[in-house]
Amino acid sequence: MTSRNALSLDLRKRLGDFTLEMKLEVAASGVTALFGESGSGKTSLLRLIAGLDRPDAGHVRLDQRWLTHCQRGIAVPVHRRRLGVVFQEPRLFPHYRVRGNLTYGMPRAGRGRFDDLVALLGIEPLLERLPGTLSGGEARRVAIGRALLTQPRLLLLDEPLTGLDGERKQELLRYLVRLTREIDIPVLYVSHDTQEITAIADHLALIDSGRLVAHGSLDALLQRLDLGGRLGGFDAASRLCGKITAQDAHYALTRITLADGQTLRVPRIDQPLGSEVRLRIGVRDVAIALAMPADTSYRNGLFARIVDTAPSIHDPSAQELRLAVGEQSLRARLTRQACDEMQLTPGREVIALIRSVAFEAPA
Amino acid sequence: MLSDAEWQALALSLKIAGSAVGWTLIPGIALAWLLARHEFRGKSLLDGVIHLPLVLPPVVVGYLLLLALGRQGWLGHWLQASLGITLPFTWQGAAVAGGVMAFPLLVRAVRLSLEAVDPKLEAAAATLGAGRWRVLFTITLPLALPGLLTGSVLAFARALSEFGATITFASNIPGETRTLPLALYTLIQTPGKEAAAARLCAISIAIAMLSLIASEWLARRARRRLQERDR
């Protein structure tokens, strides 16, 4: 199931001073992030997929159907592509109420989904309002709901968090993460924000100046030290997945058990026992010890093995480390001096100490 | 309050101006849409032709209409022979003359309001599965409604005040083509009818004011719905 590809494309288009030239397969399930600097051609690619622009050459196929095929002269018009598109701005129709916006592209058969989706996005109280009266975050949620109610075969999200302030951004990100796990539609998510991507994506396509630089599962790419500079550089992070196994009301902590049985205690996450959570751990929030220290404020220590090390490309004093924690990977950034003095070389068994403040779980 | 002749001229004027707007509305919107949303060869020529009635002496327009749509004219002959429609010296002819004179005002107003509609919203509608016509009727035209209303009222007022082209093409026949301006002209030509002329003059001013106020009110109502902010 998961190995099947929903979208397959091979496109070329001249864009001002560079040429977009890309081959890409998008997985039939989960979220694929299209990541790159502004001006790298992410939005242009999205417009080509949606049919809003025409490529100079190449083709786009969704499931078994050609959407664009330049040689065969196929160009399915935008309104027949059945793609849900959420643009950078919400683009709500100002003369329809929220309800009218939501139902604009909804097929009759989609009525059953309406209530569920509206509840999931938390937009019930807004249904009779006009778009001009909505806040930025509310308008985005309506735009996302509107695209999903068309029952698309692929959802395209173009930096849907642009222009929102920190708190609104986190809130919408939480909605998006929940949504993408509930719906059974492949998602292509355009972003240049690593934090967003580690929270939401399963797969990652890294693009630069119109070319695909790397493509694969997010966890694998996050561990590639050579991509460190592109994937957030100074703020690089890795991701650990686990399950909530206990709640401690007294200290307001939540216990998370990783797949290999090790546990972490993090500030309370308001979700039921058994929920899957993803934790983002910044490379600078991991310290290394050779034995479990007794007198320290670090409450979380994980048994880990060093897989790989490389000098940091950001900071001449730093060394990047890649650790294995069970089947999962974790990155750390230490000073080169510490690495040398502690003889941290590949194969060494160590303790990874994680500052409890380092947990960010927009889930 | 009004005499029979005055009522007749008023009713006829409203009927003719209404018909003038009626037959120009759809071609006017279509041309405005073409000019606002498309690039093509001869666009500036088309734009110029549409604006001609605004700058030509109305008598010239009336004369041209007579040449084309008169009994001997190429189009007029065909209309007469195949559809049995006679335009010169009929109220329908007066509606054609009024419509032609009002056309540039209608197209200008509609074009401006169409250009103000954000094409991004139309693109969004297309991604939601709406074809070209659905986008036009559910997004483009409703958002351009204030301009459509203003343009229609403006065209109505222009057709109501039409004189030169009408008298040339449709003549000045009581009960058929004698509209308010023509009736006023007739009274001015007649000695001792100054008081009656003044009454018609007042009626004309009242109707013009009413239509301007109505247009303003309609446009504001339509705009308010689009721009509603905060509860």
mmCIF file of C-alpha atoms in Angstrom, chain B residues 3 38 48 52 93 99 144-146 160 168 176 199 204 216:
data_model
loop_
_atom_site.group_PDB
_atom_site.id
_atom_site.type_symbol
_atom_site.label_atom_id
_atom_site.label_comp_id
_atom_site.label_asym_id
_atom_site.label_seq_id
_atom_site.Cartn_x
_atom_site.Cartn_y
_atom_site.Cartn_z
ATOM 1 C CA SER B 3 -51.356 66.015 -18.173
ATOM 2 C CA HIS B 38 -8.238 38.980 -22.391
ATOM 3 C CA GLY B 48 -12.194 52.740 -29.734
ATOM 4 C CA LEU B 52 -17.235 56.312 -30.564
ATOM 5 C CA GLY B 93 -35.815 52.166 -33.020
ATOM 6 C CA GLY B 99 -28.830 51.825 -26.292
ATOM 7 C CA ALA B 144 -18.617 42.978 -9.904
ATOM 8 C CA LEU B 145 -22.240 43.662 -8.958
ATOM 9 C CA PRO B 146 -21.740 47.214 -7.640
ATOM 10 C CA LEU B 160 -33.486 58.644 -21.030
ATOM 11 C CA THR B 168 -32.566 61.510 -36.487
ATOM 12 C CA GLU B 176 -44.375 56.391 -30.497
ATOM 13 C CA ARG B 199 -42.854 71.417 -16.107
ATOM 14 C CA SER B 204 -36.506 65.414 -16.335
ATOM 15 C CA GLU B 216 -25.667 55.086 -5.342
#
